[in-house]
PDB file of C-alpha atoms in Angstrom:
ATOM      1  CA  UNK A   1      16.438  -7.198 -18.783  1.00  0.00           C
ATOM      2  CA  UNK A   2      13.179  -8.150 -16.351  1.00  0.00           C
ATOM      3  CA  UNK A   3      15.284  -9.447 -13.242  1.00  0.00           C
ATOM      4  CA  UNK A   4      17.619  -6.759 -13.544  1.00  0.00           C
ATOM      5  CA  UNK A   5      14.416  -3.935 -13.343  1.00  0.00           C
ATOM      6  CA  UNK A   6      12.915  -6.290 -10.578  1.00  0.00           C
ATOM      7  CA  UNK A   7      16.442  -6.132  -8.664  1.00  0.00           C
ATOM      8  CA  UNK A   8      16.140  -2.434  -9.064  1.00  0.00           C
ATOM      9  CA  UNK A   9      12.894  -1.808  -7.871  1.00  0.00           C
ATOM     10  CA  UNK A  10      13.501  -3.695  -5.148  1.00  0.00           C
ATOM     11  CA  UNK A  11      16.642  -2.107  -4.262  1.00  0.00           C
ATOM     12  CA  UNK A  12      14.301   1.077  -4.212  1.00  0.00           C
ATOM     13  CA  UNK A  13      11.925   0.002  -2.151  1.00  0.00           C
ATOM     14  CA  UNK A  14      14.449  -0.983   0.286  1.00  0.00           C
ATOM     15  CA  UNK A  15      16.175   2.567   0.188  1.00  0.00           C
ATOM     16  CA  UNK A  16      12.649   4.337   0.317  1.00  0.00           C
ATOM     17  CA  UNK A  17      12.105   1.961   3.850  1.00  0.00           C
ATOM     18  CA  UNK A  18      15.416   3.307   5.122  1.00  0.00           C
ATOM     19  CA  UNK A  19      14.347   7.057   4.267  1.00  0.00           C
ATOM     20  CA  UNK A  20      10.662   7.140   5.643  1.00  0.00           C
ATOM     21  CA  UNK A  21      11.885   5.655   9.303  1.00  0.00           C
ATOM     22  CA  UNK A  22      15.332   7.393   9.128  1.00  0.00           C
ATOM     23  CA  UNK A  23      17.215   4.502   9.810  1.00  0.00           C
ATOM     24  CA  UNK A  24      20.666   5.494  10.969  1.00  0.00           C
ATOM     25  CA  UNK A  25      18.909   8.419  13.270  1.00  0.00           C
ATOM     26  CA  UNK A  26      16.751   5.374  14.211  1.00  0.00           C
ATOM     27  CA  UNK A  27      19.801   3.307  15.037  1.00  0.00           C
ATOM     28  CA  UNK A  28      21.475   5.684  16.785  1.00  0.00           C
ATOM     29  CA  UNK A  29      17.987   6.595  19.279  1.00  0.00           C
ATOM     30  CA  UNK A  30      18.239   2.485  19.843  1.00  0.00           C
ATOM     31  CA  UNK A  31      21.832   2.950  20.821  1.00  0.00           C
ATOM     32  CA  UNK A  32      20.870   5.204  23.799  1.00  0.00           C
ATOM     33  CA  UNK A  33      17.638   3.029  24.441  1.00  0.00           C
ATOM     34  CA  UNK A  34      19.845  -0.271  24.892  1.00  0.00           C
ATOM     35  CA  UNK A  35      22.732   2.004  26.548  1.00  0.00           C
ATOM     36  CA  UNK A  36      20.072   3.085  29.454  1.00  0.00           C
ATOM     37  CA  UNK A  37      19.100   0.026  29.284  1.00  0.00           C
ATOM     38  CA  UNK A  38      22.638  -1.194  30.642  1.00  0.00           C
ATOM     39  CA  UNK A  39      22.904   1.380  32.840  1.00  0.00           C
ATOM     40  CA  UNK A  40      19.838   0.552  34.489  1.00  0.00           C
ATOM     41  CA  UNK A  41      20.218  -3.167  34.553  1.00  0.00           C
ATOM     42  CA  UNK A  42      20.784  -5.484  37.969  1.00  0.00           C
ATOM     43  CA  UNK A  43      20.905  -8.450  35.481  1.00  0.00           C
ATOM     44  CA  UNK A  44      20.804  -8.114  31.802  1.00  0.00           C
ATOM     45  CA  UNK A  45      18.169  -9.853  29.982  1.00  0.00           C
ATOM     46  CA  UNK A  46      18.775 -10.150  26.022  1.00  0.00           C
ATOM     47  CA  UNK A  47      15.356 -10.986  25.202  1.00  0.00           C
ATOM     48  CA  UNK A  48      14.620  -7.578  26.920  1.00  0.00           C
ATOM     49  CA  UNK A  49      17.555  -6.072  25.366  1.00  0.00           C
ATOM     50  CA  UNK A  50      15.971  -7.880  21.774  1.00  0.00           C
ATOM     51  CA  UNK A  51      12.377  -6.001  22.560  1.00  0.00           C
ATOM     52  CA  UNK A  52      13.918  -2.362  23.591  1.00  0.00           C
ATOM     53  CA  UNK A  53      15.491  -2.633  20.164  1.00  0.00           C
ATOM     54  CA  UNK A  54      12.868  -3.001  17.802  1.00  0.00           C
ATOM     55  CA  UNK A  55      10.527  -1.212  19.816  1.00  0.00           C
ATOM     56  CA  UNK A  56      12.492   2.022  20.209  1.00  0.00           C
ATOM     57  CA  UNK A  57      13.281   1.376  16.027  1.00  0.00           C
ATOM     58  CA  UNK A  58       9.588   1.054  15.905  1.00  0.00           C
ATOM     59  CA  UNK A  59       8.757   4.406  17.485  1.00  0.00           C
ATOM     60  CA  UNK A  60      11.022   6.539  16.055  1.00  0.00           C
ATOM     61  CA  UNK A  61      10.258   5.027  12.391  1.00  0.00           C
ATOM     62  CA  UNK A  62       6.720   6.136  13.296  1.00  0.00           C
ATOM     63  CA  UNK A  63       8.009   9.052  13.902  1.00  0.00           C
ATOM     64  CA  UNK A  64       9.545  10.190  11.407  1.00  0.00           C
ATOM     65  CA  UNK A  65       7.158   9.108   8.993  1.00  0.00           C
ATOM     66  CA  UNK A  66       4.232  11.088  10.351  1.00  0.00           C
ATOM     67  CA  UNK A  67       7.030  13.653   9.854  1.00  0.00           C
ATOM     68  CA  UNK A  68       7.277  13.122   6.687  1.00  0.00           C
ATOM     69  CA  UNK A  69       3.440  13.022   6.099  1.00  0.00           C
ATOM     70  CA  UNK A  70       3.341  16.202   7.596  1.00  0.00           C
ATOM     71  CA  UNK A  71       6.256  18.314   5.958  1.00  0.00           C
ATOM     72  CA  UNK A  72       5.795  16.648   2.149  1.00  0.00           C
ATOM     73  CA  UNK A  73       5.294  19.651   0.787  1.00  0.00           C
ATOM     74  CA  UNK A  74       7.963  22.137   2.560  1.00  0.00           C
ATOM     75  CA  UNK A  75      10.118  19.135   2.034  1.00  0.00           C
ATOM     76  CA  UNK A  76       9.791  19.805  -1.191  1.00  0.00           C
ATOM     77  CA  UNK A  77      10.842  23.081  -1.519  1.00  0.00           C
ATOM     78  CA  UNK A  78      14.684  22.044   0.058  1.00  0.00           C
ATOM     79  CA  UNK A  79      17.485  20.508  -1.604  1.00  0.00           C
ATOM     80  CA  UNK A  80      18.626  17.930   1.930  1.00  0.00           C
ATOM     81  CA  UNK A  81      15.063  17.310   1.862  1.00  0.00           C
ATOM     82  CA  UNK A  82      13.084  17.288  -1.669  1.00  0.00           C
ATOM     83  CA  UNK A  83      14.061  13.493  -2.808  1.00  0.00           C
ATOM     84  CA  UNK A  84      12.701  11.959   0.095  1.00  0.00           C
ATOM     85  CA  UNK A  85      10.402   9.530  -1.000  1.00  0.00           C
ATOM     86  CA  UNK A  86       6.856  11.022  -0.418  1.00  0.00           C
ATOM     87  CA  UNK A  87       7.845  14.380  -1.667  1.00  0.00           C
ATOM     88  CA  UNK A  88       9.831  13.083  -4.696  1.00  0.00           C
ATOM     89  CA  UNK A  89       6.806  11.136  -5.656  1.00  0.00           C
ATOM     90  CA  UNK A  90       8.369   7.615  -5.143  1.00  0.00           C
ATOM     91  CA  UNK A  91       6.298   6.601  -2.242  1.00  0.00           C
ATOM     92  CA  UNK A  92       2.218   7.698  -1.696  1.00  0.00           C
ATOM     93  CA  UNK A  93       1.399   9.765   1.723  1.00  0.00           C
ATOM     94  CA  UNK A  94      -1.238   6.442   2.103  1.00  0.00           C
ATOM     95  CA  UNK A  95       1.668   4.224   1.902  1.00  0.00           C
ATOM     96  CA  UNK A  96       4.111   6.359   4.264  1.00  0.00           C
ATOM     97  CA  UNK A  97       0.531   6.721   6.788  1.00  0.00           C
ATOM     98  CA  UNK A  98       0.442   3.135   6.201  1.00  0.00           C
ATOM     99  CA  UNK A  99       4.050   2.406   7.495  1.00  0.00           C
ATOM    100  CA  UNK A 100       3.766   5.133  10.321  1.00  0.00           C
ATOM    101  CA  UNK A 101       0.297   3.409  12.343  1.00  0.00           C
ATOM    102  CA  UNK A 102       2.100   0.140  11.729  1.00  0.00           C
ATOM    103  CA  UNK A 103       5.310   0.897  13.389  1.00  0.00           C
ATOM    104  CA  UNK A 104       3.162   2.870  15.921  1.00  0.00           C
ATOM    105  CA  UNK A 105       1.468   0.283  17.093  1.00  0.00           C
ATOM    106  CA  UNK A 106       4.326  -2.534  16.782  1.00  0.00           C
ATOM    107  CA  UNK A 107       6.345  -0.169  19.175  1.00  0.00           C
ATOM    108  CA  UNK A 108       3.733   0.603  21.474  1.00  0.00           C
ATOM    109  CA  UNK A 109       2.875  -3.279  21.946  1.00  0.00           C
ATOM    110  CA  UNK A 110       6.615  -4.109  21.703  1.00  0.00           C
ATOM    111  CA  UNK A 111       7.669  -1.827  24.338  1.00  0.00           C
ATOM    112  CA  UNK A 112       4.578  -2.965  26.526  1.00  0.00           C
ATOM    113  CA  UNK A 113       5.611  -6.377  26.880  1.00  0.00           C
ATOM    114  CA  UNK A 114       8.728  -5.462  28.497  1.00  0.00           C
ATOM    115  CA  UNK A 115       6.478  -2.714  30.796  1.00  0.00           C
ATOM    116  CA  UNK A 116       3.590  -0.387  30.985  1.00  0.00           C
ATOM    117  CA  UNK A 117       5.669   3.277  31.802  1.00  0.00           C
ATOM    118  CA  UNK A 118       8.528   2.110  28.614  1.00  0.00           C
ATOM    119  CA  UNK A 119       5.329   1.864  26.496  1.00  0.00           C
ATOM    120  CA  UNK A 120       3.612   5.013  28.237  1.00  0.00           C
ATOM    121  CA  UNK A 121       7.190   7.502  27.438  1.00  0.00           C
ATOM    122  CA  UNK A 122       7.282   6.036  24.142  1.00  0.00           C
ATOM    123  CA  UNK A 123       4.009   6.894  22.722  1.00  0.00           C
ATOM    124  CA  UNK A 124       4.344  10.357  25.030  1.00  0.00           C
ATOM    125  CA  UNK A 125       8.006  10.610  22.629  1.00  0.00           C
ATOM    126  CA  UNK A 126       5.534   9.676  19.292  1.00  0.00           C
ATOM    127  CA  UNK A 127       3.177  12.371  20.051  1.00  0.00           C
ATOM    128  CA  UNK A 128       5.245  15.063  21.158  1.00  0.00           C
ATOM    129  CA  UNK A 129       7.176  14.555  17.614  1.00  0.00           C
ATOM    130  CA  UNK A 130       4.610  14.135  15.472  1.00  0.00           C
ATOM    131  CA  UNK A 131       1.506  16.397  17.482  1.00  0.00           C
ATOM    132  CA  UNK A 132       3.086  19.120  18.930  1.00  0.00           C
ATOM    133  CA  UNK A 133       7.072  19.504  18.117  1.00  0.00           C
ATOM    134  CA  UNK A 134       6.707  18.984  13.996  1.00  0.00           C
ATOM    135  CA  UNK A 135       3.727  21.955  13.865  1.00  0.00           C
ATOM    136  CA  UNK A 136       5.812  24.561  15.516  1.00  0.00           C
ATOM    137  CA  UNK A 137       8.597  23.922  13.323  1.00  0.00           C
ATOM    138  CA  UNK A 138       7.552  26.389  10.985  1.00  0.00           C
ATOM    139  CA  UNK A 139       5.972  28.947  13.883  1.00  0.00           C
ATOM    140  CA  UNK A 140       8.936  29.164  16.461  1.00  0.00           C
ATOM    141  CA  UNK A 141      12.325  28.306  17.784  1.00  0.00           C
ATOM    142  CA  UNK A 142      10.764  27.186  20.762  1.00  0.00           C
ATOM    143  CA  UNK A 143      10.453  24.410  18.805  1.00  0.00           C
ATOM    144  CA  UNK A 144      13.859  22.886  19.290  1.00  0.00           C
ATOM    145  CA  UNK A 145      12.961  23.221  22.817  1.00  0.00           C
ATOM    146  CA  UNK A 146       9.854  21.250  22.634  1.00  0.00           C
ATOM    147  CA  UNK A 147      11.493  18.521  20.040  1.00  0.00           C
ATOM    148  CA  UNK A 148      14.522  18.025  23.091  1.00  0.00           C
ATOM    149  CA  UNK A 149      11.840  16.584  25.087  1.00  0.00           C
ATOM    150  CA  UNK A 150      11.075  13.450  23.016  1.00  0.00           C
ATOM    151  CA  UNK A 151      14.974  13.431  21.664  1.00  0.00           C
ATOM    152  CA  UNK A 152      15.652  12.931  25.103  1.00  0.00           C
ATOM    153  CA  UNK A 153      13.689  10.311  26.338  1.00  0.00           C
ATOM    154  CA  UNK A 154      15.313   7.241  24.377  1.00  0.00           C
ATOM    155  CA  UNK A 155      18.501   7.598  26.706  1.00  0.00           C
ATOM    156  CA  UNK A 156      16.230   7.350  29.839  1.00  0.00           C
ATOM    157  CA  UNK A 157      13.586   4.656  28.290  1.00  0.00           C
ATOM    158  CA  UNK A 158      16.004   2.052  28.286  1.00  0.00           C
ATOM    159  CA  UNK A 159      16.210   2.553  32.458  1.00  0.00           C
ATOM    160  CA  UNK A 160      13.070   3.064  32.991  1.00  0.00           C
ATOM    161  CA  UNK A 161      12.615  -0.798  30.349  1.00  0.00           C
ATOM    162  CA  UNK A 162      15.355  -2.305  33.174  1.00  0.00           C
ATOM    163  CA  UNK A 163      13.778  -1.109  36.532  1.00  0.00           C
ATOM    164  CA  UNK A 164      10.127  -0.344  36.090  1.00  0.00           C
ATOM    165  CA  UNK A 165      10.582   3.077  37.631  1.00  0.00           C
ATOM    166  CA  UNK A 166      11.004   6.723  37.125  1.00  0.00           C
ATOM    167  CA  UNK A 167      13.710   8.606  39.630  1.00  0.00           C
ATOM    168  CA  UNK A 168      17.015  10.856  40.078  1.00  0.00           C
ATOM    169  CA  UNK A 169      18.350   8.175  37.986  1.00  0.00           C
ATOM    170  CA  UNK A 170      16.120   8.506  34.472  1.00  0.00           C
ATOM    171  CA  UNK A 171      16.275  11.602  35.080  1.00  0.00           C
ATOM    172  CA  UNK A 172      19.470  12.703  34.921  1.00  0.00           C
ATOM    173  CA  UNK A 173      19.889  10.734  31.608  1.00  0.00           C
ATOM    174  CA  UNK A 174      17.183  12.693  30.532  1.00  0.00           C
ATOM    175  CA  UNK A 175      18.446  16.075  31.410  1.00  0.00           C
ATOM    176  CA  UNK A 176      21.619  15.096  30.227  1.00  0.00           C
ATOM    177  CA  UNK A 177      20.283  14.637  26.747  1.00  0.00           C
ATOM    178  CA  UNK A 178      18.044  17.660  26.853  1.00  0.00           C
ATOM    179  CA  UNK A 179      20.824  19.881  27.155  1.00  0.00           C
ATOM    180  CA  UNK A 180      22.855  18.305  24.805  1.00  0.00           C
ATOM    181  CA  UNK A 181      20.361  18.247  22.263  1.00  0.00           C
ATOM    182  CA  UNK A 182      20.205  22.528  21.892  1.00  0.00           C
ATOM    183  CA  UNK A 183      23.680  22.789  20.652  1.00  0.00           C
ATOM    184  CA  UNK A 184      23.821  19.937  17.836  1.00  0.00           C
ATOM    185  CA  UNK A 185      20.431  20.904  16.445  1.00  0.00           C
ATOM    186  CA  UNK A 186      21.611  24.532  16.738  1.00  0.00           C
ATOM    187  CA  UNK A 187      24.701  23.942  14.814  1.00  0.00           C
ATOM    188  CA  UNK A 188      22.317  21.861  12.598  1.00  0.00           C
ATOM    189  CA  UNK A 189      20.610  24.646  12.357  1.00  0.00           C
ATOM    190  CA  UNK A 190      23.435  27.182  11.540  1.00  0.00           C
ATOM    191  CA  UNK A 191      24.972  25.701   8.667  1.00  0.00           C
ATOM    192  CA  UNK A 192      22.044  24.411   6.811  1.00  0.00           C
ATOM    193  CA  UNK A 193      20.382  28.000   7.272  1.00  0.00           C
ATOM    194  CA  UNK A 194      19.737  28.895   3.721  1.00  0.00           C
ATOM    195  CA  UNK A 195      17.846  25.742   3.228  1.00  0.00           C
ATOM    196  CA  UNK A 196      16.222  25.847   6.723  1.00  0.00           C
ATOM    197  CA  UNK A 197      14.074  28.926   5.537  1.00  0.00           C
ATOM    198  CA  UNK A 198      13.608  28.002   2.299  1.00  0.00           C
ATOM    199  CA  UNK A 199      10.889  25.499   3.993  1.00  0.00           C
ATOM    200  CA  UNK A 200      10.005  28.752   6.332  1.00  0.00           C
ATOM    201  CA  UNK A 201      11.432  26.530   9.488  1.00  0.00           C
ATOM    202  CA  UNK A 202      12.849  28.609  12.643  1.00  0.00           C
ATOM    203  CA  UNK A 203      15.145  26.952  14.080  1.00  0.00           C
ATOM    204  CA  UNK A 204      17.897  28.703  15.834  1.00  0.00           C
ATOM    205  CA  UNK A 205      17.094  30.698  18.945  1.00  0.00           C
ATOM    206  CA  UNK A 206      17.227  33.638  18.037  1.00  0.00           C
ATOM    207  CA  UNK A 207      16.480  33.188  14.685  1.00  0.00           C
ATOM    208  CA  UNK A 208      19.370  34.137  12.877  1.00  0.00           C
ATOM    209  CA  UNK A 209      23.405  32.924  12.345  1.00  0.00           C
ATOM    210  CA  UNK A 210      24.285  35.630  14.879  1.00  0.00           C
ATOM    211  CA  UNK A 211      25.959  36.250  18.368  1.00  0.00           C
ATOM    212  CA  UNK A 212      23.203  35.817  20.567  1.00  0.00           C
ATOM    213  CA  UNK A 213      22.469  31.531  19.009  1.00  0.00           C
ATOM    214  CA  UNK A 214      26.368  31.721  19.510  1.00  0.00           C
ATOM    215  CA  UNK A 215      26.346  32.448  23.180  1.00  0.00           C
ATOM    216  CA  UNK A 216      23.033  30.427  23.749  1.00  0.00           C
ATOM    217  CA  UNK A 217      24.895  26.914  22.249  1.00  0.00           C
ATOM    218  CA  UNK A 218      27.946  27.766  24.426  1.00  0.00           C
ATOM    219  CA  UNK A 219      25.714  28.331  27.564  1.00  0.00           C
ATOM    220  CA  UNK A 220      23.793  24.997  26.761  1.00  0.00           C
ATOM    221  CA  UNK A 221      26.690  22.727  26.297  1.00  0.00           C
ATOM    222  CA  UNK A 222      28.119  24.344  29.309  1.00  0.00           C
ATOM    223  CA  UNK A 223      25.139  22.404  31.009  1.00  0.00           C
ATOM    224  CA  UNK A 224      25.782  19.336  29.551  1.00  0.00           C
ATOM    225  CA  UNK A 225      29.140  18.964  30.695  1.00  0.00           C
ATOM    226  CA  UNK A 226      27.643  20.028  34.318  1.00  0.00           C
ATOM    227  CA  UNK A 227      25.189  17.506  33.987  1.00  0.00           C
ATOM    228  CA  UNK A 228      27.338  14.501  32.629  1.00  0.00           C
ATOM    229  CA  UNK A 229      29.722  14.430  35.737  1.00  0.00           C
ATOM    230  CA  UNK A 230      27.086  15.138  38.642  1.00  0.00           C
ATOM    231  CA  UNK A 231      26.735  11.504  38.884  1.00  0.00           C
ATOM    232  CA  UNK A 232      30.592  11.293  40.244  1.00  0.00           C
ATOM    233  CA  UNK A 233      28.966  13.122  43.230  1.00  0.00           C
ATOM    234  CA  UNK A 234      26.968  10.114  44.605  1.00  0.00           C
ATOM    235  CA  UNK A 235      23.865  12.326  44.080  1.00  0.00           C
ATOM    236  CA  UNK A 236      22.297  10.361  41.447  1.00  0.00           C
ATOM    237  CA  UNK A 237      20.994   7.096  43.111  1.00  0.00           C
ATOM    238  CA  UNK A 238      22.365   3.629  41.380  1.00  0.00           C
ATOM    239  CA  UNK A 239      23.388   5.820  38.350  1.00  0.00           C
ATOM    240  CA  UNK A 240      27.465   6.583  39.422  1.00  0.00           C
ATOM    241  CA  UNK A 241      30.553   7.815  37.282  1.00  0.00           C
ATOM    242  CA  UNK A 242      33.940   6.780  38.453  1.00  0.00           C
ATOM    243  CA  UNK A 243      36.110   9.648  38.669  1.00  0.00           C
ATOM    244  CA  UNK A 244      38.746   8.364  35.921  1.00  0.00           C
ATOM    245  CA  UNK A 245      35.100   8.382  33.981  1.00  0.00           C
ATOM    246  CA  UNK A 246      33.959  11.719  34.663  1.00  0.00           C
ATOM    247  CA  UNK A 247      37.765  12.785  33.826  1.00  0.00           C
ATOM    248  CA  UNK A 248      36.899  11.034  30.624  1.00  0.00           C
ATOM    249  CA  UNK A 249      33.657  12.753  29.901  1.00  0.00           C
ATOM    250  CA  UNK A 250      34.318  16.424  30.983  1.00  0.00           C
ATOM    251  CA  UNK A 251      37.359  16.274  28.806  1.00  0.00           C
ATOM    252  CA  UNK A 252      35.048  15.123  25.734  1.00  0.00           C
ATOM    253  CA  UNK A 253      33.031  18.016  26.947  1.00  0.00           C
ATOM    254  CA  UNK A 254      35.618  20.452  27.023  1.00  0.00           C
ATOM    255  CA  UNK A 255      36.028  19.370  22.775  1.00  0.00           C
ATOM    256  CA  UNK A 256      32.751  19.752  22.250  1.00  0.00           C
ATOM    257  CA  UNK A 257      32.919  23.474  24.476  1.00  0.00           C
ATOM    258  CA  UNK A 258      36.187  24.050  22.129  1.00  0.00           C
ATOM    259  CA  UNK A 259      34.246  23.820  18.772  1.00  0.00           C
ATOM    260  CA  UNK A 260      31.482  25.947  20.236  1.00  0.00           C
ATOM    261  CA  UNK A 261      33.947  28.748  21.106  1.00  0.00           C
ATOM    262  CA  UNK A 262      35.156  28.421  17.386  1.00  0.00           C
ATOM    263  CA  UNK A 263      31.338  29.093  16.273  1.00  0.00           C
ATOM    264  CA  UNK A 264      31.243  32.297  18.597  1.00  0.00           C
ATOM    265  CA  UNK A 265      34.357  33.485  16.854  1.00  0.00           C
ATOM    266  CA  UNK A 266      34.051  32.466  13.119  1.00  0.00           C
ATOM    267  CA  UNK A 267      30.233  32.329  12.885  1.00  0.00           C
ATOM    268  CA  UNK A 268      31.041  30.275   9.262  1.00  0.00           C
ATOM    269  CA  UNK A 269      28.834  27.018   8.110  1.00  0.00           C
ATOM    270  CA  UNK A 270      31.884  25.309   8.649  1.00  0.00           C
ATOM    271  CA  UNK A 271      32.405  25.917  12.153  1.00  0.00           C
ATOM    272  CA  UNK A 272      29.140  25.364  13.023  1.00  0.00           C
ATOM    273  CA  UNK A 273      29.251  21.673  11.286  1.00  0.00           C
ATOM    274  CA  UNK A 274      32.352  21.111  12.779  1.00  0.00           C
ATOM    275  CA  UNK A 275      30.268  21.702  16.074  1.00  0.00           C
ATOM    276  CA  UNK A 276      27.811  19.171  15.188  1.00  0.00           C
ATOM    277  CA  UNK A 277      30.327  16.351  14.581  1.00  0.00           C
ATOM    278  CA  UNK A 278      31.733  16.725  17.975  1.00  0.00           C
ATOM    279  CA  UNK A 279      28.254  16.634  19.462  1.00  0.00           C
ATOM    280  CA  UNK A 280      27.653  13.274  17.985  1.00  0.00           C
ATOM    281  CA  UNK A 281      30.861  11.948  18.805  1.00  0.00           C
ATOM    282  CA  UNK A 282      30.374  13.550  22.677  1.00  0.00           C
ATOM    283  CA  UNK A 283      27.195  11.412  23.035  1.00  0.00           C
ATOM    284  CA  UNK A 284      28.122   8.336  21.675  1.00  0.00           C
ATOM    285  CA  UNK A 285      31.506   8.194  23.458  1.00  0.00           C
ATOM    286  CA  UNK A 286      29.602   9.415  26.919  1.00  0.00           C
ATOM    287  CA  UNK A 287      27.270   6.744  26.721  1.00  0.00           C
ATOM    288  CA  UNK A 288      30.194   4.118  25.695  1.00  0.00           C
ATOM    289  CA  UNK A 289      31.853   5.399  28.825  1.00  0.00           C
ATOM    290  CA  UNK A 290      29.036   5.143  31.150  1.00  0.00           C
ATOM    291  CA  UNK A 291      28.536   1.641  30.151  1.00  0.00           C
ATOM    292  CA  UNK A 292      31.878   0.609  30.395  1.00  0.00           C
ATOM    293  CA  UNK A 293      32.731   2.225  33.805  1.00  0.00           C
ATOM    294  CA  UNK A 294      29.296   0.741  35.433  1.00  0.00           C
ATOM    295  CA  UNK A 295      30.599  -2.779  34.220  1.00  0.00           C
ATOM    296  CA  UNK A 296      34.534  -2.301  35.140  1.00  0.00           C
ATOM    297  CA  UNK A 297      33.765   0.072  38.396  1.00  0.00           C
TER     298      UNK A 297
END
């Protein structure tokens, strides 16, 4: 019996650790950073890839842990977050703070080993997410705009890790993921609208699930598509895209745009959830297409 209890306790600790660092989200962010690195690398260095993966995970894990400490009382009010480790009482604020602090130090240190610029952008990301985006979520819908900045850093961070330079190439990667986040998070804010209201979060641009929010979602989706195919015109330095790859990326964008129009037409939680899923598929497949295109071109 004691062995069984010990195993259950260990499983709970692991589960809480994954939850406090939002493992699935962190892995998706690491995926973006690695894609950016592969796009920027002249020669792939697997040691740098490993450092970027761990540094990126520590960076995002720290941001998420700090976020859950700050929002613990509000998380307790919402169905989707009330069972998180801190609001549920399974983890103390002190323990969460220790994890967040260690992850911050490790994240910046590991990224610094790659180069100073990568560490700097990693530190900026943690600061903006924790100290600016998180407090603004209960005050203004502009929080999504602020949150889109640290959210767009990982894709371009990979390029900076590869080249130790910031120019038109990582700037384009940043812009692409920056614009993408608006339809993605507005879709989430739409189908979780009632739950966000319980916590007092303002996630939709008009504050309502209305035509105005749906129109803005369409517009930012169009901007995302346009930025995603810019490299095919040869104006983004070493970041290039073949015609075939550009057509594939454009087609993926049109599919996401279709669901944005469906949200405009139906304005339902189901339509918003479909757009959210389409947006996740879009950014993942786009990054794969970009990377594959580079290595077969």
